[in-house]
Short mmCIF file of C-alpha atoms and ligand atoms in Angstrom, two decimals:
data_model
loop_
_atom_site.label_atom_id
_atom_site.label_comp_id
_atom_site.label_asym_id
_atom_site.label_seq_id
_atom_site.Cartn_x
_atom_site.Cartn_y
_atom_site.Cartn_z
CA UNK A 1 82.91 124.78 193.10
CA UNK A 2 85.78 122.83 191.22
CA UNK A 3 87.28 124.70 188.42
CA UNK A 4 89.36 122.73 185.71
CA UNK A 5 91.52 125.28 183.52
CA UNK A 6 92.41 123.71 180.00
CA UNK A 7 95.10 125.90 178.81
CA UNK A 8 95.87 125.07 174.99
CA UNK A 9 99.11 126.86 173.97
CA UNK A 10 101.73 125.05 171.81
CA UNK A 11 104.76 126.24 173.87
CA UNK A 12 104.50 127.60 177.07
CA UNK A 13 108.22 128.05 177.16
CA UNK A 14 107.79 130.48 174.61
CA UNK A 15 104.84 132.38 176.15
CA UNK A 16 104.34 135.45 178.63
CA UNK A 17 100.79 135.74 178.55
CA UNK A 18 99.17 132.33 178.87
CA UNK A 19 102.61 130.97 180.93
CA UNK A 20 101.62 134.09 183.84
CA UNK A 21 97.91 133.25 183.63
CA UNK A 22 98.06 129.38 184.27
CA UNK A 23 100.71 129.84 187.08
CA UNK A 24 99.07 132.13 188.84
CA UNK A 25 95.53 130.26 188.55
CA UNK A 26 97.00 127.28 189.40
CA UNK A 27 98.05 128.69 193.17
CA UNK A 28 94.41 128.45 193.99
CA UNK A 29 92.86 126.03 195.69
CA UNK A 30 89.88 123.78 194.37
CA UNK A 31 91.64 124.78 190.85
CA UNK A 32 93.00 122.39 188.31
CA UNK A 33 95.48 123.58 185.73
CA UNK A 34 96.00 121.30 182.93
CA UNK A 35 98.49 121.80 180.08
CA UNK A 36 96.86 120.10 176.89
CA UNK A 37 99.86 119.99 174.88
CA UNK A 38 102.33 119.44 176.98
CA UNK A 39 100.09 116.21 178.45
CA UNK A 40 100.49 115.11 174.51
CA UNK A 41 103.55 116.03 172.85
CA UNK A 42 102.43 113.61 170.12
CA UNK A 43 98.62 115.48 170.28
CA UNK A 44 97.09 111.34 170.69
CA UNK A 45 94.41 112.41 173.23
CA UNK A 46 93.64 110.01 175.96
CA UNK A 47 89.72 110.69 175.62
CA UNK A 48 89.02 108.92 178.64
CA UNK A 49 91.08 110.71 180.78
CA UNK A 50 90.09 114.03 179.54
CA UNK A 51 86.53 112.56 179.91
CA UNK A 52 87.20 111.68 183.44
CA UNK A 53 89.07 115.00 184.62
CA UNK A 54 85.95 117.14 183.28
CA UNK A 55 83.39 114.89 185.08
CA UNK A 56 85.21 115.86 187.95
CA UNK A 57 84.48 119.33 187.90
CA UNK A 58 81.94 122.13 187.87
CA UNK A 59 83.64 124.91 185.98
CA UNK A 60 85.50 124.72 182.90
CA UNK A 61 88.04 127.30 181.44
CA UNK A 62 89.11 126.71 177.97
CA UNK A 63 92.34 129.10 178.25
CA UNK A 64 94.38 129.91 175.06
CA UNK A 65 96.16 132.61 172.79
CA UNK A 66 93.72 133.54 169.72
CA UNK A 67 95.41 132.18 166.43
CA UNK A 68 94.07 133.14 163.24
CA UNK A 69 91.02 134.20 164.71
CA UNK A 70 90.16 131.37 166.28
CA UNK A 71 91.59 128.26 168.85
CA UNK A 72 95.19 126.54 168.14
CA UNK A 73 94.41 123.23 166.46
CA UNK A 74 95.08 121.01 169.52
CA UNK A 75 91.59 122.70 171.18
CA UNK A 76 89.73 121.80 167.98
CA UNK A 77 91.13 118.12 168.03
CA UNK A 78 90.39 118.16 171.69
CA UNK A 79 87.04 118.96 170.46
CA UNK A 80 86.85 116.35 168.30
CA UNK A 81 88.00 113.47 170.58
CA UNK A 82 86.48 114.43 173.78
CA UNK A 83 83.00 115.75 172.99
CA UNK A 84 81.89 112.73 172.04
CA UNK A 85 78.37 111.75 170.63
CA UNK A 86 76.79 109.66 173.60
CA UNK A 87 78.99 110.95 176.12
CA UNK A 88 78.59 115.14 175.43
CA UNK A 89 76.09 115.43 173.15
CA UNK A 90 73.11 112.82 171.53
CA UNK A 91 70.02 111.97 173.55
CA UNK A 92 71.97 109.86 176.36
CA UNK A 93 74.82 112.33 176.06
CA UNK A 94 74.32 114.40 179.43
CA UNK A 95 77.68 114.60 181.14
CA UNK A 96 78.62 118.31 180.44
CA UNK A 97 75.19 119.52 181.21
CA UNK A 98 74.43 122.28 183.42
CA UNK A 99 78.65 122.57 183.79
CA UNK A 100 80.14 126.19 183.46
CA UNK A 101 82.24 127.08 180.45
CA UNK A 102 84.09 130.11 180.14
CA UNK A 103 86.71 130.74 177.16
CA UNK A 104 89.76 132.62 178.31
CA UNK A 105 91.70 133.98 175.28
CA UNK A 106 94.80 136.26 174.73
CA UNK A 107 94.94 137.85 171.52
CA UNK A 108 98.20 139.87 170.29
CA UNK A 109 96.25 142.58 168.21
CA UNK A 110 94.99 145.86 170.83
CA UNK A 111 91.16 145.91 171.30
CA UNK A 112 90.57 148.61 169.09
CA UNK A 113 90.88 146.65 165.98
CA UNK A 114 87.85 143.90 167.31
CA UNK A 115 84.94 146.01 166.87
CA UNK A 116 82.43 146.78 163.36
CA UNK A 117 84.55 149.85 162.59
CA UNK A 118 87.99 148.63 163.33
CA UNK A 119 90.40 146.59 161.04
CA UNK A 120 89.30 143.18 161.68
CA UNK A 121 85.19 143.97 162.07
CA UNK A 122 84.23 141.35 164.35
CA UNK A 123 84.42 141.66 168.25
CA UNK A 124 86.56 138.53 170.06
CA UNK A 125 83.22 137.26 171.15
CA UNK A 126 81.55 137.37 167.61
CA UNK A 127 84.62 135.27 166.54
CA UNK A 128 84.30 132.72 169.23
CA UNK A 129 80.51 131.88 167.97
CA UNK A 130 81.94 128.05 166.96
CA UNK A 131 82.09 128.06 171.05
CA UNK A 132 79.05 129.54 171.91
CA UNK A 133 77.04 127.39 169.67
CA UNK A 134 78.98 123.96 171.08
CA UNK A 135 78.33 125.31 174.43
CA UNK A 136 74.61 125.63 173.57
CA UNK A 137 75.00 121.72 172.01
CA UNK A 138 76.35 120.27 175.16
CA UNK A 139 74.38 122.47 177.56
CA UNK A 140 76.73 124.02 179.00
CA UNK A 141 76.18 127.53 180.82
CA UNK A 142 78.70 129.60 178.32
CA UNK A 143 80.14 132.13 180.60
CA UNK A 144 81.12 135.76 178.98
CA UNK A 145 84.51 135.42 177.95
CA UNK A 146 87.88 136.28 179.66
CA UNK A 147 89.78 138.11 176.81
CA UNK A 148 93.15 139.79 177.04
CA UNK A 149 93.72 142.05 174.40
CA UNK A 150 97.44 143.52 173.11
CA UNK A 151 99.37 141.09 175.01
CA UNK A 152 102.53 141.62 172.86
CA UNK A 153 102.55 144.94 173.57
CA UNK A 154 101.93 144.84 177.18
CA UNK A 155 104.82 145.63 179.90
CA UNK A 156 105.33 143.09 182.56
CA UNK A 157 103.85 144.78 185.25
CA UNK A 158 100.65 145.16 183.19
CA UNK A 159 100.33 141.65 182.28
CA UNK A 160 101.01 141.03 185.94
CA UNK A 161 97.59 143.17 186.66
CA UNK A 162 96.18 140.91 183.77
CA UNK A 163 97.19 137.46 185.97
CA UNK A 164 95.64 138.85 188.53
CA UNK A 165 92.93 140.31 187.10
CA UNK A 166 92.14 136.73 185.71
CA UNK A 167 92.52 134.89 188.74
CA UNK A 168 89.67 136.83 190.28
CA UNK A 169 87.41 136.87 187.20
CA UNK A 170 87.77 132.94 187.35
CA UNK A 171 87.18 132.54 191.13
CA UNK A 172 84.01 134.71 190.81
CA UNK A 173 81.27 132.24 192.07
CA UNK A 174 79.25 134.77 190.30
CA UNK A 175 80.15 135.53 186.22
CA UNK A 176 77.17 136.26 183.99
CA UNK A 177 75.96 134.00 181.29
CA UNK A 178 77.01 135.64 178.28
CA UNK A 179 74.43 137.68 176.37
CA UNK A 180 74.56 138.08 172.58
CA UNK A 181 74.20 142.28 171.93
C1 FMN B 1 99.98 131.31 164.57
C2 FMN B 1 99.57 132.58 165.26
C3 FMN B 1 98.37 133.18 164.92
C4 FMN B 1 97.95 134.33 165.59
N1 FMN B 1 96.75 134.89 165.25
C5 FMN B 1 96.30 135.97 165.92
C6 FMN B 1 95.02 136.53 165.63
O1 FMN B 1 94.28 136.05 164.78
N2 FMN B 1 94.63 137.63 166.32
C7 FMN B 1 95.41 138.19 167.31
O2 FMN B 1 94.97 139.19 167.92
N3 FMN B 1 96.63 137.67 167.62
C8 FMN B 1 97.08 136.58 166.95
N4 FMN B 1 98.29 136.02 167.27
C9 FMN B 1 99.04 136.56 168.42
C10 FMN B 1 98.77 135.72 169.66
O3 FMN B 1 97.39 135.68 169.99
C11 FMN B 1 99.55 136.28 170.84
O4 FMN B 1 100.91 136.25 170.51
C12 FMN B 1 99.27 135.47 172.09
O5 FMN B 1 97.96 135.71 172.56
C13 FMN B 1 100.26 135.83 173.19
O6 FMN B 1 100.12 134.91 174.24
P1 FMN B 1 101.38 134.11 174.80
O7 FMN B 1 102.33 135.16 175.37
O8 FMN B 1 100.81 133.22 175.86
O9 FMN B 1 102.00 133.35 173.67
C14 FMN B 1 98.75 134.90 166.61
C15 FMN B 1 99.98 134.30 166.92
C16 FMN B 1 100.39 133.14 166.28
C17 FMN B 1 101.70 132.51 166.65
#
C-alpha cells in the first residue's frame, strides 16, 4: 500500500507537533510526505500535480493542526482546486474511489473540553463532519481519525510517544472505517 501524507500547516518552522509527525512519517518507506504550503508559498495550487500525486497512491492522510475548529484555509482551497467535478466527484468522476482517507489533526485544547459536557460540546470527530461527508462524496473509505489532543501542553518526550504513536497508527494495513456513535 502507498500512503501519501498531505500535511497542511502554515509554518512548519514554527511547529512542534505537526513538524515531529511529518518527519518521522516520512522515514518510512512506501510513504510520501508532502508539505502543501510550503510547495505554494503563493497558495496557486498546481491541480494537476496534486491530481497526479493522489492517483498515485492508495492511502491518503490529510495531516494538520485544528484551527478554529476546523482545517487551515490552504486544506479548504486545496479542496476547492483539486476535488474537482469530473475528476473526484460527478458521474465520470471516479479517481478517488475506493482510496483510504484518514484525517490526522493536532488540536492545542486537552481532550476533555471535546465531548457534550465539556467547554466546546462537540467531539474532534463531530467537528470534522465537512470531511466525513466529502469523503462519502468522493467515495472514499474515511478512516477514524488520528487526533492529538493538548499538544501545547505536551513535554517533548510525550509528543515524541505521539510521533511514534502516529507512525504506527498510519502504517496499520488494518484501521477501521470510522463509525458515527
Ligand atoms: C489560528 C489558530 C486557531 C486555532 N484553533 C484551535 C481550535 O479551534 N482548537 C484547538 O484545540 N486548538 C486550536 N489552535 C491550536 C492549534 O491547534 C495547536 O497550536 C496546534 O495543533 C499545534 O500544532 P503545531 O505544533 O504543529 O503547530 C489554534 C491555533 C491557531 C494558530
Amino acid at each position: 500500500m502507498k500512503t501519501l501524507v498531505l500535511v497542511f500547516h502554515p509554518d512548519l518552522t514554527a511547529s512542534r507537533a505537526n513538524r515531529r509527525l511529518a518527519e518521522e512519517i516520512e522515514k518510512e518507506a512506501n510513504v510520501t510526505v508532502h508539505r502543501v504550503y510550503e510547495a505554494y508559498p503563493d497558495e496557486k495550487i498546481d491541480v494537476a500535480a496534486e491530481q497526479r500525486l493522489l492517483e498515485k497512491h492508495d492511502r491518503i492522510v490529510l495531516q494538520f493542526p485544528f484551527y478554529w475548529y476546523s482545517t487551515p484555509p490552504l486544506l479548504k482551497k486545496w479542496e476547492d482546486a483539486v476535488l474537482s467535478y469530473g475528476w473526484a466527484f460527478g458521474s465520470m468522476g471516479d479517481k478517488l474511489r475506493g482510496k483510504e482517507l484518514l484525517i490526522a489533526v493536532s488540536t492545542g485544547a486537552a481532550k476533555e473540553n471535546y465531548s457534550s459536557d465539556g467547554n466546546f460540546k462537540y467531539t474532534v470527530p463531530e467537528l470534522l463532519r465537512p470531511l466525513e461527508v466529502t469523503s462519502n462524496l468522493i467515495g472514499t473509505i474515511y478512516l477514524t481519525p488520528y487526533i492529538l489532543y493538548g499538544v501545547n501542553q505536551q513535554s517533548d518526550e510525550q509528543l515524541e510517544q505521539g510521533a511514534k504513536g502516529y507512525v504506527a497508527y498510519v502504517l496499520n494495513p488494518e484501521i477501521e472505517p470510522f463509525v458515527v456513535r
